[in-house]
Amino acid sequence: MTDDVRTIVLGLIAAGLCVSLGWVARTHLWRRRLRRKQTFFGLPANSESLLVVNRDAGGPELTVKRHDVFALLELSAVIKDCGAHAQIVAHDTAQQGFGERTEFCVGGPGSNRRMAAHMVSLLPGIRVNTDPEPGPDRGAFQIGTERHRLEPGRAEYVILARLTAGEAGDAGLARPVFLCCGQLPITHQAATRYLARHHERLARKYGGGSFVLLLKVVNSGAYGPDVVELVADVTKAAQTPLPAPAVPPRSSHRAEK
């Protein structure tokens, strides 16, 4: 074997080793990122998850508003990436506990009974105005002492929460519950997109614990669900029960004789 042939053979061997090592490194990094994603969402391979959505008032069939459908598509992509499976159920048929399967609950408490139940039991520090009558506080969020009013097309708010055992106040909660509770359907799409895009940062910050974030969708009339601002981490305020409203004293009147 001549020196030139030996050099060529050694170069090919070195190149093959570099390619193999690169493939092994990329595969290791990909698997580690996948495990982190599965852990954050509580979705190990071949596990089951629950997508709870509103049932439109237009009829008995399960029909979902357009932006809520887009929200489900965002979540479905996450579930598929984790190698898990999803079952879509209407809010008024999801009569089961939580903790056995990861749950994604989408919708406001005025149209989603399961969301309303979650808000009462898991987030007692948040109150949503579900009054159907028009007014400045219609759809407003009260979180602790702060109030966030709806400005359709300009500023719309949504709660994005991940709730886990212990911190959620329920010892039986093993798999996380994700809540997307917004003032309008477009905010649900914005929140699920935010969750899908920023789950790695959220996992680094909160680990496997609970968090409750208040997001604002900015100028949705022009930008749709794409421009989202993080207003605040309201975890502590959301899990602290609001004080009971003061009851005005009754005035007594004696009948004149």
PDB file of N, CA, C and O in Angstrom, residues 208-241:
ATOM      1  N   GLY A 208     -40.761  20.905  37.380  1.00  0.00           N
ATOM      2  CA  GLY A 208     -42.002  20.139  37.297  1.00  0.00           C
ATOM      3  C   GLY A 208     -43.103  20.705  38.157  1.00  0.00           C
ATOM      4  O   GLY A 208     -44.078  20.010  38.435  1.00  0.00           O
ATOM      5  N   GLY A 209     -42.956  21.975  38.577  1.00  0.00           N
ATOM      6  CA  GLY A 209     -43.939  22.558  39.481  1.00  0.00           C
ATOM      7  C   GLY A 209     -45.044  23.300  38.774  1.00  0.00           C
ATOM      8  O   GLY A 209     -45.153  23.315  37.551  1.00  0.00           O
ATOM      9  N   SER A 210     -45.876  23.939  39.576  1.00  0.00           N
ATOM     10  CA  SER A 210     -47.029  24.677  39.060  1.00  0.00           C
ATOM     11  C   SER A 210     -46.641  26.103  38.698  1.00  0.00           C
ATOM     12  O   SER A 210     -45.706  26.672  39.269  1.00  0.00           O
ATOM     13  N   PHE A 211     -47.372  26.660  37.772  1.00  0.00           N
ATOM     14  CA  PHE A 211     -47.268  28.082  37.486  1.00  0.00           C
ATOM     15  C   PHE A 211     -48.585  28.566  36.904  1.00  0.00           C
ATOM     16  O   PHE A 211     -49.351  27.795  36.314  1.00  0.00           O
ATOM     17  N   VAL A 212     -48.841  29.852  37.090  1.00  0.00           N
ATOM     18  CA  VAL A 212     -50.020  30.509  36.530  1.00  0.00           C
ATOM     19  C   VAL A 212     -49.538  31.822  35.913  1.00  0.00           C
ATOM     20  O   VAL A 212     -49.026  32.689  36.632  1.00  0.00           O
ATOM     21  N   LEU A 213     -49.688  31.963  34.615  1.00  0.00           N
ATOM     22  CA  LEU A 213     -49.214  33.144  33.908  1.00  0.00           C
ATOM     23  C   LEU A 213     -50.397  33.916  33.337  1.00  0.00           C
ATOM     24  O   LEU A 213     -51.363  33.323  32.843  1.00  0.00           O
ATOM     25  N   LEU A 214     -50.300  35.233  33.402  1.00  0.00           N
ATOM     26  CA  LEU A 214     -51.272  36.105  32.755  1.00  0.00           C
ATOM     27  C   LEU A 214     -50.636  36.639  31.479  1.00  0.00           C
ATOM     28  O   LEU A 214     -49.605  37.316  31.522  1.00  0.00           O
ATOM     29  N   LEU A 215     -51.245  36.312  30.341  1.00  0.00           N
ATOM     30  CA  LEU A 215     -50.760  36.755  29.043  1.00  0.00           C
ATOM     31  C   LEU A 215     -51.726  37.764  28.440  1.00  0.00           C
ATOM     32  O   LEU A 215     -52.924  37.720  28.716  1.00  0.00           O
ATOM     33  N   LYS A 216     -51.184  38.646  27.609  1.00  0.00           N
ATOM     34  CA  LYS A 216     -52.017  39.622  26.909  1.00  0.00           C
ATOM     35  C   LYS A 216     -51.795  39.483  25.415  1.00  0.00           C
ATOM     36  O   LYS A 216     -50.661  39.494  24.938  1.00  0.00           O
ATOM     37  N   VAL A 217     -52.889  39.325  24.675  1.00  0.00           N
ATOM     38  CA  VAL A 217     -52.830  39.283  23.221  1.00  0.00           C
ATOM     39  C   VAL A 217     -53.010  40.709  22.726  1.00  0.00           C
ATOM     40  O   VAL A 217     -54.031  41.350  22.984  1.00  0.00           O
ATOM     41  N   VAL A 218     -52.019  41.202  22.010  1.00  0.00           N
ATOM     42  CA  VAL A 218     -51.968  42.613  21.620  1.00  0.00           C
ATOM     43  C   VAL A 218     -52.474  42.792  20.193  1.00  0.00           C
ATOM     44  O   VAL A 218     -51.999  42.138  19.260  1.00  0.00           O
ATOM     45  N   ASN A 219     -53.456  43.683  20.036  1.00  0.00           N
ATOM     46  CA  ASN A 219     -53.956  44.094  18.718  1.00  0.00           C
ATOM     47  C   ASN A 219     -54.269  42.885  17.834  1.00  0.00           C
ATOM     48  O   ASN A 219     -53.772  42.756  16.716  1.00  0.00           O
ATOM     49  N   SER A 220     -55.114  41.996  18.354  1.00  0.00           N
ATOM     50  CA  SER A 220     -55.462  40.793  17.589  1.00  0.00           C
ATOM     51  C   SER A 220     -56.219  41.124  16.314  1.00  0.00           C
ATOM     52  O   SER A 220     -56.240  40.324  15.372  1.00  0.00           O
ATOM     53  N   GLY A 221     -56.838  42.312  16.264  1.00  0.00           N
ATOM     54  CA  GLY A 221     -57.534  42.706  15.045  1.00  0.00           C
ATOM     55  C   GLY A 221     -56.602  42.832  13.865  1.00  0.00           C
ATOM     56  O   GLY A 221     -57.014  42.644  12.714  1.00  0.00           O
ATOM     57  N   ALA A 222     -55.323  43.149  14.128  1.00  0.00           N
ATOM     58  CA  ALA A 222     -54.339  43.284  13.055  1.00  0.00           C
ATOM     59  C   ALA A 222     -53.374  42.111  13.003  1.00  0.00           C
ATOM     60  O   ALA A 222     -52.974  41.684  11.918  1.00  0.00           O
ATOM     61  N   TYR A 223     -52.978  41.595  14.178  1.00  0.00           N
ATOM     62  CA  TYR A 223     -51.927  40.582  14.228  1.00  0.00           C
ATOM     63  C   TYR A 223     -52.427  39.191  14.570  1.00  0.00           C
ATOM     64  O   TYR A 223     -51.623  38.252  14.623  1.00  0.00           O
ATOM     65  N   GLY A 224     -53.720  39.029  14.819  1.00  0.00           N
ATOM     66  CA  GLY A 224     -54.228  37.720  15.190  1.00  0.00           C
ATOM     67  C   GLY A 224     -53.644  37.261  16.510  1.00  0.00           C
ATOM     68  O   GLY A 224     -53.428  38.066  17.416  1.00  0.00           O
ATOM     69  N   PRO A 225     -53.342  35.965  16.641  1.00  0.00           N
ATOM     70  CA  PRO A 225     -52.829  35.444  17.923  1.00  0.00           C
ATOM     71  C   PRO A 225     -51.314  35.487  18.031  1.00  0.00           C
ATOM     72  O   PRO A 225     -50.753  34.882  18.950  1.00  0.00           O
ATOM     73  N   ASP A 226     -50.630  36.184  17.124  1.00  0.00           N
ATOM     74  CA  ASP A 226     -49.173  36.083  17.057  1.00  0.00           C
ATOM     75  C   ASP A 226     -48.427  36.964  18.044  1.00  0.00           C
ATOM     76  O   ASP A 226     -47.304  36.642  18.434  1.00  0.00           O
ATOM     77  N   VAL A 227     -49.002  38.101  18.445  1.00  0.00           N
ATOM     78  CA  VAL A 227     -48.286  39.019  19.333  1.00  0.00           C
ATOM     79  C   VAL A 227     -48.823  38.833  20.752  1.00  0.00           C
ATOM     80  O   VAL A 227     -49.938  39.247  21.060  1.00  0.00           O
ATOM     81  N   VAL A 228     -48.016  38.198  21.585  1.00  0.00           N
ATOM     82  CA  VAL A 228     -48.421  37.858  22.950  1.00  0.00           C
ATOM     83  C   VAL A 228     -47.380  38.405  23.918  1.00  0.00           C
ATOM     84  O   VAL A 228     -46.177  38.203  23.718  1.00  0.00           O
ATOM     85  N   GLU A 229     -47.845  39.077  24.965  1.00  0.00           N
ATOM     86  CA  GLU A 229     -46.964  39.595  25.997  1.00  0.00           C
ATOM     87  C   GLU A 229     -47.232  38.878  27.313  1.00  0.00           C
ATOM     88  O   GLU A 229     -48.383  38.600  27.647  1.00  0.00           O
ATOM     89  N   LEU A 230     -46.153  38.587  28.027  1.00  0.00           N
ATOM     90  CA  LEU A 230     -46.278  38.045  29.381  1.00  0.00           C
ATOM     91  C   LEU A 230     -46.496  39.223  30.323  1.00  0.00           C
ATOM     92  O   LEU A 230     -45.600  40.052  30.517  1.00  0.00           O
ATOM     93  N   VAL A 231     -47.682  39.304  30.906  1.00  0.00           N
ATOM     94  CA  VAL A 231     -47.989  40.400  31.823  1.00  0.00           C
ATOM     95  C   VAL A 231     -47.360  40.158  33.174  1.00  0.00           C
ATOM     96  O   VAL A 231     -46.671  41.018  33.727  1.00  0.00           O
ATOM     97  N   ALA A 232     -47.588  38.957  33.735  1.00  0.00           N
ATOM     98  CA  ALA A 232     -47.061  38.678  35.074  1.00  0.00           C
ATOM     99  C   ALA A 232     -47.207  37.200  35.398  1.00  0.00           C
ATOM    100  O   ALA A 232     -48.061  36.498  34.846  1.00  0.00           O
ATOM    101  N   ASP A 233     -46.352  36.749  36.313  1.00  0.00           N
ATOM    102  CA  ASP A 233     -46.515  35.452  36.952  1.00  0.00           C
ATOM    103  C   ASP A 233     -47.428  35.679  38.165  1.00  0.00           C
ATOM    104  O   ASP A 233     -47.051  36.359  39.118  1.00  0.00           O
ATOM    105  N   VAL A 234     -48.626  35.127  38.099  1.00  0.00           N
ATOM    106  CA  VAL A 234     -49.625  35.378  39.144  1.00  0.00           C
ATOM    107  C   VAL A 234     -49.913  34.112  39.938  1.00  0.00           C
ATOM    108  O   VAL A 234     -51.001  33.948  40.486  1.00  0.00           O
ATOM    109  N   THR A 235     -48.928  33.224  40.030  1.00  0.00           N
ATOM    110  CA  THR A 235     -49.147  31.937  40.678  1.00  0.00           C
ATOM    111  C   THR A 235     -49.619  32.099  42.119  1.00  0.00           C
ATOM    112  O   THR A 235     -50.612  31.483  42.537  1.00  0.00           O
ATOM    113  N   LYS A 236     -48.905  32.917  42.885  1.00  0.00           N
ATOM    114  CA  LYS A 236     -49.243  33.070  44.297  1.00  0.00           C
ATOM    115  C   LYS A 236     -50.622  33.687  44.478  1.00  0.00           C
ATOM    116  O   LYS A 236     -51.444  33.204  45.272  1.00  0.00           O
ATOM    117  N   ALA A 237     -50.909  34.763  43.719  1.00  0.00           N
ATOM    118  CA  ALA A 237     -52.211  35.420  43.845  1.00  0.00           C
ATOM    119  C   ALA A 237     -53.339  34.506  43.388  1.00  0.00           C
ATOM    120  O   ALA A 237     -54.427  34.497  43.982  1.00  0.00           O
ATOM    121  N   ALA A 238     -53.104  33.718  42.342  1.00  0.00           N
ATOM    122  CA  ALA A 238     -54.154  32.846  41.811  1.00  0.00           C
ATOM    123  C   ALA A 238     -54.511  31.727  42.764  1.00  0.00           C
ATOM    124  O   ALA A 238     -55.658  31.257  42.778  1.00  0.00           O
ATOM    125  N   GLN A 239     -53.563  31.290  43.580  1.00  0.00           N
ATOM    126  CA  GLN A 239     -53.812  30.181  44.497  1.00  0.00           C
ATOM    127  C   GLN A 239     -54.175  30.646  45.900  1.00  0.00           C
ATOM    128  O   GLN A 239     -54.373  29.825  46.787  1.00  0.00           O
ATOM    129  N   THR A 240     -54.276  31.957  46.082  1.00  0.00           N
ATOM    130  CA  THR A 240     -54.707  32.516  47.364  1.00  0.00           C
ATOM    131  C   THR A 240     -56.165  32.926  47.256  1.00  0.00           C
ATOM    132  O   THR A 240     -56.509  33.771  46.418  1.00  0.00           O
ATOM    133  N   PRO A 241     -57.077  32.329  48.026  1.00  0.00           N
ATOM    134  CA  PRO A 241     -58.513  32.640  47.872  1.00  0.00           C
ATOM    135  C   PRO A 241     -58.791  34.123  48.032  1.00  0.00           C
ATOM    136  O   PRO A 241     -58.204  34.810  48.876  1.00  0.00           O
TER     137      PRO A 241
END
